[in-house]
């Protein structure tokens, strides 16, 4: 058994396809298949359900895969540690982020980059549930999203909670002049408006739907999309108003749009920056977390 076989196994889990897994591993498909069959022969168990195409992992394969993720994560951490010793902290951090989380990610990355200018970032947009799965599977190094803090503690993650600053309505005053004011809006006020919203499977949207449902109200979703960029364009042209957690760069980036606070119950989940526990987090992730934590506390 060698580390490349375990990397191939992890790539196959991610790609769910032998050809794409081979491409991700920078080997030919026959080479990848042969190396994985050699791993099965050495362990004495079938790891992969094979048909004409990849058909998932066996029960034994799932157990081996869990170990493979851990070993590959430690191996990659070791490589990064050696590179940091030779050249200073550098490399690419994989960040998973939930849309409409109450943090300005760009400002956080800018602050960390001032301390560690050689760090690069690859940002993936995930649902809240997908993000926890990605953290557990080590497919992202950093998670920024909505979590149940007791669950994070049980799974031995480090976390830095983010302040909940409430929810605000975002609108264009040219199209909704009656909304120009500073006073908080009630749920009934919002329910009377056409809205541009994230699609219903997103945690923030589910949180909104639940609060309005409990108040005996429903949201008038005129536009639903997974794209924040499309939401802002629809709000700008007056198709409707938007609902966002407070704590973003919208005031600076879109000065034509105005905002009003909403009188709404806080979320049951907490926004947080999350990484693996000390000793299991990669050096890059730990340094990022420490720097981001310092920035947040300041």
mmCIF file of N, CA, C and O in Angstrom, residues 242-289:
data_model
loop_
_atom_site.group_PDB
_atom_site.id
_atom_site.type_symbol
_atom_site.label_atom_id
_atom_site.label_comp_id
_atom_site.label_asym_id
_atom_site.label_seq_id
_atom_site.Cartn_x
_atom_site.Cartn_y
_atom_site.Cartn_z
ATOM 1 N N UNK A 242 -34.807 42.352 -1.705
ATOM 2 C CA UNK A 242 -34.043 41.201 -1.240
ATOM 3 C C UNK A 242 -33.928 41.162 0.264
ATOM 4 O O UNK A 242 -34.082 42.194 0.932
ATOM 5 N N UNK A 243 -33.672 39.981 0.799
ATOM 6 C CA UNK A 243 -33.440 39.807 2.238
ATOM 7 C C UNK A 243 -32.049 39.209 2.422
ATOM 8 O O UNK A 243 -31.728 38.166 1.840
ATOM 9 N N UNK A 244 -31.226 39.849 3.247
ATOM 10 C CA UNK A 244 -29.849 39.424 3.464
ATOM 11 C C UNK A 244 -29.492 39.564 4.943
ATOM 12 O O UNK A 244 -29.995 40.467 5.618
ATOM 13 N N UNK A 245 -28.605 38.695 5.442
ATOM 14 C CA UNK A 245 -28.066 38.946 6.778
ATOM 15 C C UNK A 245 -27.269 40.249 6.758
ATOM 16 O O UNK A 245 -26.585 40.555 5.778
ATOM 17 N N UNK A 246 -27.363 40.998 7.821
ATOM 18 C CA UNK A 246 -26.560 42.220 7.912
ATOM 19 C C UNK A 246 -25.098 41.833 8.099
ATOM 20 O O UNK A 246 -24.771 40.922 8.842
ATOM 21 N N UNK A 247 -24.207 42.533 7.426
ATOM 22 C CA UNK A 247 -22.781 42.245 7.542
ATOM 23 C C UNK A 247 -22.208 41.849 6.200
ATOM 24 O O UNK A 247 -21.791 40.711 6.009
ATOM 25 N N UNK A 248 -22.181 42.794 5.252
ATOM 26 C CA UNK A 248 -21.671 42.512 3.915
ATOM 27 C C UNK A 248 -21.207 43.827 3.300
ATOM 28 O O UNK A 248 -21.279 44.892 3.931
ATOM 29 N N UNK A 249 -20.729 43.756 2.067
ATOM 30 C CA UNK A 249 -20.213 44.951 1.394
ATOM 31 C C UNK A 249 -21.236 45.612 0.476
ATOM 32 O O UNK A 249 -20.883 46.472 -0.321
ATOM 33 N N UNK A 250 -22.502 45.205 0.584
ATOM 34 C CA UNK A 250 -23.515 45.785 -0.300
ATOM 35 C C UNK A 250 -23.601 47.305 -0.198
ATOM 36 O O UNK A 250 -23.733 47.977 -1.234
ATOM 37 N N UNK A 251 -23.536 47.904 0.999
ATOM 38 C CA UNK A 251 -23.620 49.373 1.050
ATOM 39 C C UNK A 251 -22.520 50.061 0.237
ATOM 40 O O UNK A 251 -22.763 51.073 -0.420
ATOM 41 N N UNK A 252 -21.298 49.498 0.282
ATOM 42 C CA UNK A 252 -20.198 50.111 -0.452
ATOM 43 C C UNK A 252 -20.247 49.767 -1.947
ATOM 44 O O UNK A 252 -19.925 50.605 -2.801
ATOM 45 N N UNK A 253 -20.658 48.547 -2.276
ATOM 46 C CA UNK A 253 -20.627 48.088 -3.664
ATOM 47 C C UNK A 253 -21.834 48.567 -4.464
ATOM 48 O O UNK A 253 -21.743 48.728 -5.689
ATOM 49 N N UNK A 254 -22.958 48.736 -3.808
ATOM 50 C CA UNK A 254 -24.185 49.135 -4.512
ATOM 51 C C UNK A 254 -24.817 50.318 -3.784
ATOM 52 O O UNK A 254 -25.864 50.188 -3.139
ATOM 53 N N UNK A 255 -24.190 51.494 -3.867
ATOM 54 C CA UNK A 255 -24.705 52.648 -3.109
ATOM 55 C C UNK A 255 -26.096 53.092 -3.536
ATOM 56 O O UNK A 255 -26.784 53.785 -2.774
ATOM 57 N N UNK A 256 -26.527 52.665 -4.741
ATOM 58 C CA UNK A 256 -27.881 53.046 -5.178
ATOM 59 C C UNK A 256 -28.955 52.286 -4.409
ATOM 60 O O UNK A 256 -30.108 52.720 -4.338
ATOM 61 N N UNK A 257 -28.599 51.114 -3.855
ATOM 62 C CA UNK A 257 -29.571 50.320 -3.114
ATOM 63 C C UNK A 257 -29.591 50.746 -1.657
ATOM 64 O O UNK A 257 -28.550 51.066 -1.074
ATOM 65 N N UNK A 258 -30.774 50.748 -1.080
ATOM 66 C CA UNK A 258 -30.937 51.095 0.335
ATOM 67 C C UNK A 258 -31.333 49.856 1.113
ATOM 68 O O UNK A 258 -31.670 48.818 0.544
ATOM 69 N N UNK A 259 -31.316 49.946 2.446
ATOM 70 C CA UNK A 259 -31.634 48.795 3.289
ATOM 71 C C UNK A 259 -32.421 49.242 4.510
ATOM 72 O O UNK A 259 -32.284 50.366 4.979
ATOM 73 N N UNK A 260 -33.254 48.331 4.990
ATOM 74 C CA UNK A 260 -34.053 48.545 6.199
ATOM 75 C C UNK A 260 -33.904 47.326 7.094
ATOM 76 O O UNK A 260 -33.968 46.180 6.606
ATOM 77 N N UNK A 261 -33.717 47.504 8.401
ATOM 78 C CA UNK A 261 -33.653 46.345 9.301
ATOM 79 C C UNK A 261 -35.010 45.659 9.395
ATOM 80 O O UNK A 261 -36.062 46.292 9.227
ATOM 81 N N UNK A 262 -34.994 44.341 9.655
ATOM 82 C CA UNK A 262 -36.208 43.541 9.795
ATOM 83 C C UNK A 262 -36.327 43.071 11.237
ATOM 84 O O UNK A 262 -35.348 42.622 11.840
ATOM 85 N N UNK A 263 -37.515 43.154 11.792
ATOM 86 C CA UNK A 263 -37.774 42.645 13.140
ATOM 87 C C UNK A 263 -38.064 41.148 13.035
ATOM 88 O O UNK A 263 -39.183 40.737 12.729
ATOM 89 N N UNK A 264 -37.041 40.318 13.284
ATOM 90 C CA UNK A 264 -37.168 38.875 13.089
ATOM 91 C C UNK A 264 -36.358 38.136 14.142
ATOM 92 O O UNK A 264 -35.332 38.630 14.625
ATOM 93 N N UNK A 265 -36.823 36.940 14.518
ATOM 94 C CA UNK A 265 -36.137 36.111 15.505
ATOM 95 C C UNK A 265 -34.764 35.673 14.983
ATOM 96 O O UNK A 265 -34.640 35.321 13.807
ATOM 97 N N UNK A 266 -33.728 35.675 15.832
ATOM 98 C CA UNK A 266 -32.400 35.224 15.383
ATOM 99 C C UNK A 266 -32.424 33.768 14.919
ATOM 100 O O UNK A 266 -33.301 32.981 15.276
ATOM 101 N N UNK A 267 -31.441 33.389 14.117
ATOM 102 C CA UNK A 267 -31.339 32.030 13.598
ATOM 103 C C UNK A 267 -31.020 31.041 14.712
ATOM 104 O O UNK A 267 -30.345 31.376 15.684
ATOM 105 N N UNK A 268 -31.487 29.800 14.535
ATOM 106 C CA UNK A 268 -31.172 28.753 15.515
ATOM 107 C C UNK A 268 -29.744 28.249 15.327
ATOM 108 O O UNK A 268 -29.067 27.882 16.289
ATOM 109 N N UNK A 269 -29.272 28.232 14.088
ATOM 110 C CA UNK A 269 -27.877 27.887 13.839
ATOM 111 C C UNK A 269 -27.021 29.147 13.967
ATOM 112 O O UNK A 269 -27.511 30.260 13.837
ATOM 113 N N UNK A 270 -25.729 28.935 14.205
ATOM 114 C CA UNK A 270 -24.814 30.054 14.376
ATOM 115 C C UNK A 270 -23.853 30.121 13.196
ATOM 116 O O UNK A 270 -23.302 29.101 12.769
ATOM 117 N N UNK A 271 -23.635 31.319 12.698
ATOM 118 C CA UNK A 271 -22.606 31.513 11.687
ATOM 119 C C UNK A 271 -21.241 31.375 12.360
ATOM 120 O O UNK A 271 -21.041 31.851 13.478
ATOM 121 N N UNK A 272 -20.308 30.698 11.701
ATOM 122 C CA UNK A 272 -18.996 30.464 12.297
ATOM 123 C C UNK A 272 -17.965 30.158 11.231
ATOM 124 O O UNK A 272 -18.295 29.720 10.125
ATOM 125 N N UNK A 273 -16.705 30.409 11.584
ATOM 126 C CA UNK A 273 -15.555 29.944 10.805
ATOM 127 C C UNK A 273 -15.070 28.667 11.475
ATOM 128 O O UNK A 273 -14.852 28.639 12.688
ATOM 129 N N UNK A 274 -14.898 27.590 10.695
ATOM 130 C CA UNK A 274 -14.663 26.259 11.260
ATOM 131 C C UNK A 274 -13.492 25.576 10.556
ATOM 132 O O UNK A 274 -13.357 25.661 9.334
ATOM 133 N N UNK A 275 -12.635 24.901 11.361
ATOM 134 C CA UNK A 275 -11.601 24.023 10.811
ATOM 135 C C UNK A 275 -11.526 22.777 11.694
ATOM 136 O O UNK A 275 -12.158 22.706 12.754
ATOM 137 N N UNK A 276 -10.726 21.813 11.276
ATOM 138 C CA UNK A 276 -10.543 20.589 12.056
ATOM 139 C C UNK A 276 -9.867 20.905 13.388
ATOM 140 O O UNK A 276 -9.306 21.991 13.589
ATOM 141 N N UNK A 277 -9.929 19.954 14.316
ATOM 142 C CA UNK A 277 -9.351 20.154 15.638
ATOM 143 C C UNK A 277 -7.836 20.316 15.543
ATOM 144 O O UNK A 277 -7.214 19.910 14.560
ATOM 145 N N UNK A 278 -7.201 20.920 16.570
ATOM 146 C CA UNK A 278 -5.736 21.059 16.559
ATOM 147 C C UNK A 278 -5.062 19.698 16.390
ATOM 148 O O UNK A 278 -5.461 18.711 16.996
ATOM 149 N N UNK A 279 -4.044 19.661 15.550
ATOM 150 C CA UNK A 279 -3.355 18.407 15.277
ATOM 151 C C UNK A 279 -3.862 17.721 14.022
ATOM 152 O O UNK A 279 -3.135 16.949 13.393
ATOM 153 N N UNK A 280 -5.129 17.973 13.668
ATOM 154 C CA UNK A 280 -5.687 17.393 12.449
ATOM 155 C C UNK A 280 -5.847 18.436 11.362
ATOM 156 O O UNK A 280 -5.893 18.102 10.182
ATOM 157 N N UNK A 281 -5.953 19.695 11.754
ATOM 158 C CA UNK A 281 -6.009 20.765 10.763
ATOM 159 C C UNK A 281 -4.644 20.906 10.095
ATOM 160 O O UNK A 281 -3.608 20.734 10.738
ATOM 161 N N UNK A 282 -4.637 21.203 8.807
ATOM 162 C CA UNK A 282 -3.369 21.415 8.112
ATOM 163 C C UNK A 282 -2.718 22.693 8.642
ATOM 164 O O UNK A 282 -3.400 23.577 9.179
ATOM 165 N N UNK A 283 -1.397 22.827 8.518
ATOM 166 C CA UNK A 283 -0.730 24.061 8.965
ATOM 167 C C UNK A 283 -1.317 25.313 8.317
ATOM 168 O O UNK A 283 -1.493 26.334 8.981
ATOM 169 N N UNK A 284 -1.628 25.229 7.015
ATOM 170 C CA UNK A 284 -2.220 26.384 6.343
ATOM 171 C C UNK A 284 -3.551 26.766 6.982
ATOM 172 O O UNK A 284 -3.823 27.936 7.250
ATOM 173 N N UNK A 285 -4.398 25.743 7.217
ATOM 174 C CA UNK A 285 -5.713 26.008 7.801
ATOM 175 C C UNK A 285 -5.581 26.591 9.199
ATOM 176 O O UNK A 285 -6.300 27.528 9.565
ATOM 177 N N UNK A 286 -4.668 26.054 10.000
ATOM 178 C CA UNK A 286 -4.515 26.531 11.370
ATOM 179 C C UNK A 286 -4.013 27.973 11.402
ATOM 180 O O UNK A 286 -4.513 28.807 12.172
ATOM 181 N N UNK A 287 -3.036 28.288 10.546
ATOM 182 C CA UNK A 287 -2.538 29.658 10.502
ATOM 183 C C UNK A 287 -3.626 30.618 10.019
ATOM 184 O O UNK A 287 -3.769 31.728 10.544
ATOM 185 N N UNK A 288 -4.389 30.181 9.011
ATOM 186 C CA UNK A 288 -5.495 31.018 8.532
ATOM 187 C C UNK A 288 -6.505 31.244 9.654
ATOM 188 O O UNK A 288 -6.945 32.372 9.885
ATOM 189 N N UNK A 289 -6.882 30.166 10.333
ATOM 190 C CA UNK A 289 -7.885 30.268 11.391
ATOM 191 C C UNK A 289 -7.422 31.211 12.487
ATOM 192 O O UNK A 289 -8.197 32.064 12.957
#
